Each structure stands twice: as C-alpha cells, then as structure tokens.
Amino acid sequence: MRLTLGNRDILPPVMLAPLAGITDLPFRTLVSGFGAGLVVSEMIASGEFLTARPGTREKAELGAAVENTSVQIAGREPGPMAEAARQVADMGARVIDINMGCPAKKVTGGWSGSALMQVPDHALRLIEAVVGAVDLPVTLKTRLGWDDAALNAPELAKRAEGAGVQMVVIHGRTRCQFYKGRADWAAIRAVKEAVTIPVVANGDITDAATAREALRLSGADGVMIGRGAQGAPWVLAGVAAELAGSAPPEIPRGGELINMVSGHYEAMLRFYGPELGNRVARKHLGWYMDRAGTPAALRKTVMTERDTARVLRLLPEALACESEAA
C-alpha cells in the first residue's frame, strides 16, 4: 500500500484520526513511536486559535519529534480559516486538514464542521482560502453528507480537488447519524470514483480485519483509526503490519506496559501541568485499566486520586492483571 500526499509518502497509509480531548501531543507522540503514517491533532476552532483562547494553541502543539503531524482547523469564515492555517504552518505543521465532518451540535450550530456540507458553495470558499494561504498540502475530512437525503460527499470532494485539496478522508456516516449504527464503507466508493486524489476511509475501523474490509468495500487508498486506538496506541502499527504482511509490533506487556502507561501519564503532567494533566489523563488511564481488567475499587481509586505521585505508585498494581496474563 502506498499513498502520496504532496511530495511525501504516507507510509504506512494508516492514520490516527483527530479526536477531541484525546489526540494531543503526548498521545500523538506515543502513537507515532509505534508507527503511523500520519497523526492528526484535535480540531482547532480558527476563531479561538486567533484570539489565543486558553488551551487552544496547545491543541496544535507539534513537538519536535513528531514530524508526521497534520493540524486540523475548523471554522465558518474564509478569512480566519486562512489566517489560522498560516499561523499553524509557521508553527511547523506538515499538513493542514479542514474539518467538515464534526457532528457536534456546538460546532454545527455555528455553521462549522459537517454543517458546511449543507452549503457547498460556502464550503468551497473556505477551502480555497486555506489552500491559497499556505504552501503545505491541504486535506479535507468530511462525512457522506448531512443526512441520507443529501449524500453529497462525492460532489464536495470533486470540487475540493479542483480547489487544490490533495487528500480527502470520509467518515462513513452522515452527520445525522452521529456515531450510531455502522459506518457505510461501501458508500465511500462513490467518492473514490469522483476524484483522482487519495481517499481515506474512516469510521468503525479498529483492527486489521475491519481495515481490510473497509478498503475492499470503499476502494480507498488508506484508513484512519480513531476510537480503536484508545488505550491501545500500538493498534495503527499492528494494522499496518498485517495489511503489509510484515512482522507486527510487540505489544507492551508486564513491566513494559507499566513503563509505557507511566511514561504517557508523566508526559501529560509535563504538557498540561500537574493538576490539569492529572484530570486530562484520567480517560487514558481508564482505557488502559479497562484493557488490563483492573478491579473496580482500585480503578476508582486511580481515577479519583489527585496526588500524581500516588497515581504513579498505584499504576503497577492497577495494571497487574495484564502483567500476570503476560
């Protein structure tokens, strides 16, 4: 499998999807360490980014060691979108991604995210503004359409290609589905047939079997994995290895797992500061403990502990079930 974006090859063509509150610098760095063709930042609202709202610029923080980062921006006006793209490019982004797929009401209510699929002429003006503002590859992430009566992803993708977009990622649901039901990978094929640029399939892809089926049904050039990587940052590398027929990465177990989780936790404390980092890290610790089968009482203790040093002391015991299984 080979996917070219601009003048660079995305190898492997297995990418980390943008996830609000999850795909921050510490997590992207961890996923990249196992192996991923591209990792995408949390969605950044262009207006909040330009006004330096607290916490917004941190979402775009790249990190010197993570070169395969795409920064995703969202908005409803061409001017702020273009300026946000320029500033993100100046920060060192390698790729700019435009969000036209987020289904959240607080986003679509402001005519951003997937709401833009209802106004394709205006959506195109945003795309043209971003493409014209930077010399980087610009990509587009969207859904099949607003609802089943308006499956206009192929038309929007074709117009986006004409405006200079170099790759499109399609989540195989409509906005009105949110995350319910199953992603329709076969429906992505119409987008693939409408454009000559790479198309990436997204939605319900969690392992090699689902990735292989998504590629078969969609004809896509690559896959994007989001929720499947929660608590398992090695998943993307494992999927890529199985698709390529190469040796899979070694999944951390026992002491290696404890060291990895502890390192991830400490990286979040450094990135956010101890108090905020401890709170933000809880979701990740919860996923790790879910996979490890941590007893409920101990899990609750870890998830509610405010003393970061004690959390670190508790992690070996909390992950002991996984360690013993190894």
mmCIF file of C-alpha atoms in Angstrom:
data_model
loop_
_atom_site.group_PDB
_atom_site.id
_atom_site.type_symbol
_atom_site.label_atom_id
_atom_site.label_comp_id
_atom_site.label_asym_id
_atom_site.label_seq_id
_atom_site.Cartn_x
_atom_site.Cartn_y
_atom_site.Cartn_z
ATOM 1 C CA MET A 1 0.000 0.000 0.000
ATOM 2 C CA ARG A 2 1.278 3.415 -0.942
ATOM 3 C CA LEU A 3 -0.265 6.852 -0.504
ATOM 4 C CA THR A 4 1.383 10.073 -1.657
ATOM 5 C CA LEU A 5 0.442 13.431 -0.171
ATOM 6 C CA GLY A 6 2.161 16.371 -1.789
ATOM 7 C CA ASN A 7 5.826 15.457 -2.105
ATOM 8 C CA ARG A 8 5.823 12.920 0.719
ATOM 9 C CA ASP A 9 4.774 9.306 1.004
ATOM 10 C CA ILE A 10 2.429 8.426 3.847
ATOM 11 C CA LEU A 11 3.826 5.102 4.941
ATOM 12 C CA PRO A 12 2.052 3.213 6.236
ATOM 13 C CA PRO A 13 -1.260 4.647 4.953
ATOM 14 C CA VAL A 14 -2.809 4.016 8.368
ATOM 15 C CA MET A 15 -3.546 7.287 10.131
ATOM 16 C CA LEU A 16 -4.680 8.499 13.535
ATOM 17 C CA ALA A 17 -7.995 10.356 13.402
ATOM 18 C CA PRO A 18 -8.479 13.673 15.189
ATOM 19 C CA LEU A 19 -10.282 13.103 18.490
ATOM 20 C CA ALA A 20 -11.300 15.986 20.742
ATOM 21 C CA GLY A 21 -9.543 15.828 24.085
ATOM 22 C CA ILE A 22 -7.538 12.762 23.057
ATOM 23 C CA THR A 23 -5.116 13.300 20.173
ATOM 24 C CA ASP A 24 -2.953 15.810 21.999
ATOM 25 C CA LEU A 25 0.828 15.939 21.683
ATOM 26 C CA PRO A 26 1.571 13.237 24.307
ATOM 27 C CA PHE A 27 -0.799 10.729 22.688
ATOM 28 C CA ARG A 28 0.251 11.556 19.121
ATOM 29 C CA THR A 29 3.891 11.111 20.136
ATOM 30 C CA LEU A 30 3.129 7.730 21.672
ATOM 31 C CA VAL A 31 1.199 6.507 18.614
ATOM 32 C CA SER A 32 3.937 7.772 16.285
ATOM 33 C CA GLY A 33 6.506 5.888 18.317
ATOM 34 C CA PHE A 34 4.853 2.583 17.418
ATOM 35 C CA GLY A 35 4.364 3.647 13.789
ATOM 36 C CA ALA A 36 1.706 5.667 11.977
ATOM 37 C CA GLY A 37 1.650 7.250 8.550
ATOM 38 C CA LEU A 38 0.029 10.441 9.809
ATOM 39 C CA VAL A 39 -1.330 11.653 13.139
ATOM 40 C CA VAL A 40 -3.922 14.419 13.268
ATOM 41 C CA SER A 41 -4.341 16.979 16.024
ATOM 42 C CA GLU A 42 -7.523 17.723 17.878
ATOM 43 C CA MET A 43 -9.843 20.034 15.961
ATOM 44 C CA ILE A 44 -8.858 23.675 16.410
ATOM 45 C CA ALA A 45 -11.539 26.356 16.109
ATOM 46 C CA SER A 46 -9.936 29.059 13.968
ATOM 47 C CA GLY A 47 -11.558 31.943 15.831
ATOM 48 C CA GLU A 48 -10.485 30.690 19.264
ATOM 49 C CA PHE A 49 -6.999 29.980 17.930
ATOM 50 C CA LEU A 50 -6.558 33.513 16.608
ATOM 51 C CA THR A 51 -7.773 35.103 19.841
ATOM 52 C CA ALA A 52 -5.417 32.855 21.829
ATOM 53 C CA ARG A 53 -8.171 31.347 23.944
ATOM 54 C CA PRO A 54 -6.508 29.369 26.765
ATOM 55 C CA GLY A 55 -5.903 25.759 25.822
ATOM 56 C CA THR A 56 -6.475 26.235 22.090
ATOM 57 C CA ARG A 57 -2.907 26.658 20.902
ATOM 58 C CA GLU A 58 -1.833 23.626 22.899
ATOM 59 C CA LYS A 59 -4.015 21.521 20.603
ATOM 60 C CA ALA A 60 -1.794 22.484 17.680
ATOM 61 C CA GLU A 61 1.456 21.944 19.576
ATOM 62 C CA LEU A 62 3.519 19.717 17.355
ATOM 63 C CA GLY A 63 6.611 18.594 19.216
ATOM 64 C CA ALA A 64 9.966 18.398 17.500
ATOM 65 C CA ALA A 65 9.931 14.602 17.403
ATOM 66 C CA VAL A 66 6.539 14.230 15.715
ATOM 67 C CA GLU A 67 7.091 15.167 12.092
ATOM 68 C CA ASN A 68 4.110 13.341 10.654
ATOM 69 C CA THR A 69 1.553 15.680 12.210
ATOM 70 C CA SER A 70 -1.459 17.153 10.460
ATOM 71 C CA VAL A 71 -3.188 20.029 12.234
ATOM 72 C CA GLN A 72 -6.950 20.170 11.806
ATOM 73 C CA ILE A 73 -8.720 23.522 11.734
ATOM 74 C CA ALA A 74 -12.415 24.363 11.675
ATOM 75 C CA GLY A 75 -14.448 27.490 11.153
ATOM 76 C CA ARG A 76 -17.114 29.180 9.101
ATOM 77 C CA GLU A 77 -15.398 32.227 7.582
ATOM 78 C CA PRO A 78 -12.648 32.179 4.936
ATOM 79 C CA GLY A 79 -10.515 34.956 6.461
ATOM 80 C CA PRO A 80 -9.992 33.454 9.928
ATOM 81 C CA MET A 81 -9.533 29.987 8.437
ATOM 82 C CA ALA A 82 -6.788 31.269 6.126
ATOM 83 C CA GLU A 83 -5.012 33.151 8.908
ATOM 84 C CA ALA A 84 -5.196 30.158 11.255
ATOM 85 C CA ALA A 85 -3.709 27.984 8.516
ATOM 86 C CA ARG A 86 -0.838 30.437 8.028
ATOM 87 C CA GLN A 87 -0.048 30.550 11.737
ATOM 88 C CA VAL A 88 -0.214 26.776 12.092
ATOM 89 C CA ALA A 89 2.120 26.444 9.113
ATOM 90 C CA ASP A 90 4.540 28.858 10.805
ATOM 91 C CA MET A 91 4.466 26.582 13.875
ATOM 92 C CA GLY A 92 5.847 23.770 11.744
ATOM 93 C CA ALA A 93 2.807 21.776 10.628
ATOM 94 C CA ARG A 94 3.441 19.457 7.675
ATOM 95 C CA VAL A 95 -0.224 19.173 6.661
ATOM 96 C CA ILE A 96 -3.336 21.298 7.206
ATOM 97 C CA ASP A 97 -6.645 19.448 7.497
ATOM 98 C CA ILE A 98 -10.032 21.148 7.143
ATOM 99 C CA ASN A 99 -12.804 19.803 9.343
ATOM 100 C CA MET A 100 -16.144 19.466 7.592
ATOM 101 C CA GLY A 101 -17.165 16.313 9.405
ATOM 102 C CA CYS A 102 -17.644 17.081 13.103
ATOM 103 C CA PRO A 103 -21.293 16.338 14.008
ATOM 104 C CA ALA A 104 -21.345 18.012 17.439
ATOM 105 C CA LYS A 105 -24.222 20.449 17.874
ATOM 106 C CA LYS A 106 -21.998 23.150 19.353
ATOM 107 C CA VAL A 107 -19.951 23.011 16.131
ATOM 108 C CA THR A 108 -22.687 22.588 13.540
ATOM 109 C CA GLY A 109 -24.817 25.194 15.322
ATOM 110 C CA GLY A 110 -22.179 27.753 14.409
ATOM 111 C CA TRP A 111 -22.137 26.580 10.791
ATOM 112 C CA SER A 112 -18.833 24.786 11.103
ATOM 113 C CA GLY A 113 -17.913 21.121 10.826
ATOM 114 C CA SER A 114 -20.381 18.950 8.927
ATOM 115 C CA ALA A 115 -22.926 21.797 8.723
ATOM 116 C CA LEU A 116 -20.818 23.115 5.843
ATOM 117 C CA MET A 117 -21.949 20.164 3.740
ATOM 118 C CA GLN A 118 -25.326 21.890 3.559
ATOM 119 C CA VAL A 119 -23.765 24.947 1.910
ATOM 120 C CA PRO A 120 -21.191 23.562 -0.543
ATOM 121 C CA ASP A 121 -20.586 26.908 -2.291
ATOM 122 C CA HIS A 122 -19.600 28.495 1.015
ATOM 123 C CA ALA A 123 -17.616 25.388 1.972
ATOM 124 C CA LEU A 124 -15.636 25.764 -1.232
ATOM 125 C CA ARG A 125 -14.770 29.369 -0.394
ATOM 126 C CA LEU A 126 -13.278 28.203 2.895
ATOM 127 C CA ILE A 127 -11.298 25.511 1.115
ATOM 128 C CA GLU A 128 -9.978 27.968 -1.469
ATOM 129 C CA ALA A 129 -8.947 30.411 1.263
ATOM 130 C CA VAL A 130 -6.959 27.792 3.178
ATOM 131 C CA VAL A 131 -5.292 26.325 0.076
ATOM 132 C CA GLY A 132 -4.328 29.805 -1.059
ATOM 133 C CA ALA A 133 -2.877 30.734 2.327
ATOM 134 C CA VAL A 134 -0.219 28.029 2.688
ATOM 135 C CA ASP A 135 2.323 26.080 0.678
ATOM 136 C CA LEU A 136 1.572 22.891 2.599
ATOM 137 C CA PRO A 137 -0.660 20.022 1.482
ATOM 138 C CA VAL A 138 -4.266 20.713 2.487
ATOM 139 C CA THR A 139 -6.635 17.827 3.158
ATOM 140 C CA LEU A 140 -10.362 17.627 3.858
ATOM 141 C CA LYS A 141 -12.212 15.432 6.346
ATOM 142 C CA THR A 142 -15.928 15.096 5.917
ATOM 143 C CA ARG A 143 -18.853 12.702 6.105
ATOM 144 C CA LEU A 144 -21.097 11.097 3.499
ATOM 145 C CA GLY A 145 -23.492 14.024 3.763
ATOM 146 C CA TRP A 146 -25.764 15.833 6.169
ATOM 147 C CA ASP A 147 -28.402 13.096 6.070
ATOM 148 C CA ASP A 148 -29.500 10.233 3.828
ATOM 149 C CA ALA A 149 -31.314 12.664 1.528
ATOM 150 C CA ALA A 150 -28.160 14.694 0.886
ATOM 151 C CA LEU A 151 -25.214 12.361 0.273
ATOM 152 C CA ASN A 152 -23.094 14.985 -1.437
ATOM 153 C CA ALA A 153 -19.608 13.896 -0.369
ATOM 154 C CA PRO A 154 -18.613 12.891 -3.945
ATOM 155 C CA GLU A 155 -19.580 16.311 -5.325
ATOM 156 C CA LEU A 156 -17.865 18.188 -2.495
ATOM 157 C CA ALA A 157 -14.725 16.065 -2.807
ATOM 158 C CA LYS A 158 -14.535 16.693 -6.549
ATOM 159 C CA ARG A 159 -14.880 20.442 -6.072
ATOM 160 C CA ALA A 160 -12.334 20.348 -3.257
ATOM 161 C CA GLU A 161 -9.869 18.560 -5.537
ATOM 162 C CA GLY A 162 -10.383 21.286 -8.128
ATOM 163 C CA ALA A 163 -9.587 23.870 -5.465
ATOM 164 C CA GLY A 164 -6.288 22.202 -4.603
ATOM 165 C CA VAL A 165 -7.105 19.769 -1.783
ATOM 166 C CA GLN A 166 -4.693 16.836 -2.004
ATOM 167 C CA MET A 167 -6.499 14.146 0.019
ATOM 168 C CA VAL A 168 -9.972 13.550 1.402
ATOM 169 C CA VAL A 169 -10.944 11.480 4.441
ATOM 170 C CA ILE A 170 -14.524 10.235 4.552
ATOM 171 C CA HIS A 171 -16.242 9.062 7.713
ATOM 172 C CA GLY A 172 -18.782 6.530 6.500
ATOM 173 C CA ARG A 173 -21.772 8.070 8.255
ATOM 174 C CA THR A 174 -23.968 11.098 7.729
ATOM 175 C CA ARG A 175 -23.980 13.933 10.217
ATOM 176 C CA CYS A 176 -27.455 12.992 11.417
ATOM 177 C CA GLN A 177 -26.220 9.505 12.290
ATOM 178 C CA PHE A 178 -23.598 10.977 14.644
ATOM 179 C CA TYR A 179 -21.851 7.736 15.722
ATOM 180 C CA LYS A 180 -24.884 5.453 15.694
ATOM 181 C CA GLY A 181 -25.299 2.368 13.547
ATOM 182 C CA ARG A 182 -22.443 1.142 11.399
ATOM 183 C CA ALA A 183 -20.170 3.090 9.095
ATOM 184 C CA ASP A 184 -21.070 2.501 5.436
ATOM 185 C CA TRP A 185 -17.685 1.821 3.865
ATOM 186 C CA ALA A 186 -19.219 0.861 0.519
ATOM 187 C CA ALA A 187 -20.731 4.342 0.187
ATOM 188 C CA ILE A 188 -17.216 5.813 0.260
ATOM 189 C CA ARG A 189 -16.531 4.195 -3.124
ATOM 190 C CA ALA A 190 -18.590 6.909 -4.855
ATOM 191 C CA VAL A 191 -16.126 9.479 -3.507
ATOM 192 C CA LYS A 192 -13.161 7.407 -4.680
ATOM 193 C CA GLU A 193 -14.652 7.244 -8.160
ATOM 194 C CA ALA A 194 -15.284 11.009 -8.237
ATOM 195 C CA VAL A 195 -11.676 12.134 -7.625
ATOM 196 C CA THR A 196 -8.111 11.292 -8.571
ATOM 197 C CA ILE A 197 -6.549 12.337 -5.251
ATOM 198 C CA PRO A 198 -6.146 9.805 -2.414
ATOM 199 C CA VAL A 199 -9.264 8.877 -0.455
ATOM 200 C CA VAL A 200 -9.068 7.552 3.106
ATOM 201 C CA ALA A 201 -11.820 5.536 4.795
ATOM 202 C CA ASN A 202 -12.778 6.283 8.391
ATOM 203 C CA GLY A 203 -15.355 5.011 10.860
ATOM 204 C CA ASP A 204 -15.532 1.759 12.889
ATOM 205 C CA ILE A 205 -12.052 0.649 11.794
ATOM 206 C CA THR A 206 -10.460 -0.927 14.848
ATOM 207 C CA ASP A 207 -8.202 -3.752 13.651
ATOM 208 C CA ALA A 208 -6.726 -5.372 10.559
ATOM 209 C CA ALA A 209 -9.923 -7.257 9.702
ATOM 210 C CA THR A 210 -12.095 -4.148 9.695
ATOM 211 C CA ALA A 211 -9.383 -2.177 7.883
ATOM 212 C CA ARG A 212 -9.154 -4.804 5.165
ATOM 213 C CA GLU A 213 -12.922 -4.889 4.719
ATOM 214 C CA ALA A 214 -13.173 -1.091 4.658
ATOM 215 C CA LEU A 215 -10.518 -0.948 1.941
ATOM 216 C CA ARG A 216 -12.242 -3.680 -0.067
ATOM 217 C CA LEU A 217 -15.675 -2.079 0.035
ATOM 218 C CA SER A 218 -14.558 1.518 -0.429
ATOM 219 C CA GLY A 219 -11.633 1.134 -2.802
ATOM 220 C CA ALA A 220 -9.870 3.698 -0.583
ATOM 221 C CA ASP A 221 -6.131 4.304 -0.557
ATOM 222 C CA GLY A 222 -5.759 4.175 3.220
ATOM 223 C CA VAL A 223 -7.600 4.029 6.516
ATOM 224 C CA MET A 224 -7.947 6.302 9.507
ATOM 225 C CA ILE A 225 -8.412 4.901 13.006
ATOM 226 C CA GLY A 226 -9.831 6.881 15.910
ATOM 227 C CA ARG A 227 -11.600 5.260 18.833
ATOM 228 C CA GLY A 228 -9.890 1.937 18.128
ATOM 229 C CA ALA A 229 -6.610 3.439 19.337
ATOM 230 C CA GLN A 230 -7.965 4.459 22.740
ATOM 231 C CA GLY A 231 -5.948 2.614 25.337
ATOM 232 C CA ALA A 232 -4.033 0.837 22.554
ATOM 233 C CA PRO A 233 -1.592 3.240 20.875
ATOM 234 C CA TRP A 234 0.055 0.306 19.084
ATOM 235 C CA VAL A 235 -3.083 -0.539 17.065
ATOM 236 C CA LEU A 236 -2.215 1.536 13.999
ATOM 237 C CA ALA A 237 1.194 -0.072 13.664
ATOM 238 C CA GLY A 238 -0.368 -3.507 14.113
ATOM 239 C CA VAL A 239 -2.966 -2.873 11.409
ATOM 240 C CA ALA A 240 -0.324 -1.578 9.017
ATOM 241 C CA ALA A 241 1.881 -4.617 9.613
ATOM 242 C CA GLU A 242 -0.937 -7.081 8.978
ATOM 243 C CA LEU A 243 -2.024 -5.298 5.807
ATOM 244 C CA ALA A 244 1.571 -5.309 4.553
ATOM 245 C CA GLY A 245 2.238 -8.875 5.632
ATOM 246 C CA SER A 246 5.140 -7.808 7.822
ATOM 247 C CA ALA A 247 6.009 -8.524 11.443
ATOM 248 C CA PRO A 248 3.614 -6.804 13.869
ATOM 249 C CA PRO A 249 4.943 -4.523 16.605
ATOM 250 C CA GLU A 250 5.463 -6.009 20.033
ATOM 251 C CA ILE A 251 2.534 -5.118 22.253
ATOM 252 C CA PRO A 252 3.773 -3.908 25.647
ATOM 253 C CA ARG A 253 3.014 -6.320 28.448
ATOM 254 C CA GLY A 254 4.110 -6.746 32.018
ATOM 255 C CA GLY A 255 6.758 -4.256 33.031
ATOM 256 C CA GLU A 256 6.883 -2.757 29.539
ATOM 257 C CA LEU A 257 3.192 -1.897 29.717
ATOM 258 C CA ILE A 258 3.587 -0.327 33.148
ATOM 259 C CA ASN A 259 6.520 1.732 31.887
ATOM 260 C CA MET A 260 4.611 2.843 28.796
ATOM 261 C CA VAL A 261 1.493 3.896 30.721
ATOM 262 C CA SER A 262 3.561 5.624 33.398
ATOM 263 C CA GLY A 263 5.546 7.449 30.717
ATOM 264 C CA HIS A 264 2.355 8.560 28.982
ATOM 265 C CA TYR A 265 0.975 9.838 32.281
ATOM 266 C CA GLU A 266 4.159 11.740 33.093
ATOM 267 C CA ALA A 267 4.226 13.254 29.598
ATOM 268 C CA MET A 268 0.705 14.585 30.141
ATOM 269 C CA LEU A 269 1.700 16.074 33.502
ATOM 270 C CA ARG A 270 4.602 17.889 31.840
ATOM 271 C CA PHE A 271 2.479 19.064 28.919
ATOM 272 C CA TYR A 272 -0.543 20.345 30.854
ATOM 273 C CA GLY A 273 0.899 20.884 34.313
ATOM 274 C CA PRO A 274 0.214 18.537 37.266
ATOM 275 C CA GLU A 275 -3.367 19.493 38.139
ATOM 276 C CA LEU A 276 -4.841 19.719 34.637
ATOM 277 C CA GLY A 277 -2.654 16.911 33.352
ATOM 278 C CA ASN A 278 -3.940 14.563 36.041
ATOM 279 C CA ARG A 279 -7.538 15.310 35.095
ATOM 280 C CA VAL A 280 -6.990 15.033 31.345
ATOM 281 C CA ALA A 281 -5.035 11.792 31.757
ATOM 282 C CA ARG A 282 -7.870 10.005 33.531
ATOM 283 C CA LYS A 283 -9.648 8.987 30.345
ATOM 284 C CA HIS A 284 -6.453 7.370 29.030
ATOM 285 C CA LEU A 285 -5.735 5.644 32.341
ATOM 286 C CA GLY A 286 -9.309 4.379 32.337
ATOM 287 C CA TRP A 287 -8.895 2.792 28.903
ATOM 288 C CA TYR A 288 -5.609 1.190 29.899
ATOM 289 C CA MET A 289 -7.177 -0.222 33.050
ATOM 290 C CA ASP A 290 -10.227 -1.456 31.137
ATOM 291 C CA ARG A 291 -7.922 -3.473 28.897
ATOM 292 C CA ALA A 292 -5.941 -4.712 31.901
ATOM 293 C CA GLY A 293 -9.038 -5.824 33.823
ATOM 294 C CA THR A 294 -8.250 -3.653 36.835
ATOM 295 C CA PRO A 295 -10.552 -4.371 39.814
ATOM 296 C CA ALA A 296 -13.317 -1.764 40.111
ATOM 297 C CA ALA A 297 -12.297 -0.447 43.532
ATOM 298 C CA LEU A 298 -8.683 0.078 42.504
ATOM 299 C CA ARG A 299 -9.748 1.625 39.216
ATOM 300 C CA LYS A 300 -11.883 4.142 41.085
ATOM 301 C CA THR A 301 -9.008 4.982 43.403
ATOM 302 C CA VAL A 302 -6.683 5.730 40.482
ATOM 303 C CA MET A 303 -9.330 7.745 38.658
ATOM 304 C CA THR A 304 -10.105 9.965 41.644
ATOM 305 C CA GLU A 305 -6.620 10.379 43.142
ATOM 306 C CA ARG A 306 -5.302 13.956 42.994
ATOM 307 C CA ASP A 307 -1.779 13.181 44.205
ATOM 308 C CA THR A 308 0.131 12.469 40.977
ATOM 309 C CA ALA A 309 2.951 10.699 42.810
ATOM 310 C CA ARG A 310 0.441 8.286 44.337
ATOM 311 C CA VAL A 311 -1.131 7.643 40.933
ATOM 312 C CA LEU A 312 2.279 6.587 39.656
ATOM 313 C CA ARG A 313 2.719 4.311 42.653
ATOM 314 C CA LEU A 314 -0.679 2.722 42.039
ATOM 315 C CA LEU A 315 -0.208 2.032 38.313
ATOM 316 C CA PRO A 316 1.884 -1.159 38.686
ATOM 317 C CA GLU A 317 -0.819 -2.700 40.855
ATOM 318 C CA ALA A 318 -3.607 -1.370 38.632
ATOM 319 C CA LEU A 319 -2.034 -2.963 35.565
ATOM 320 C CA ALA A 320 -1.039 -6.161 37.398
ATOM 321 C CA CYS A 321 -3.823 -8.242 35.847
ATOM 322 C CA GLU A 322 -2.417 -7.562 32.401
ATOM 323 C CA SER A 323 1.087 -8.153 33.726
ATOM 324 C CA GLU A 324 0.116 -11.520 35.200
ATOM 325 C CA ALA A 325 -1.640 -12.518 31.986
ATOM 326 C CA ALA A 326 1.587 -11.845 30.082
#
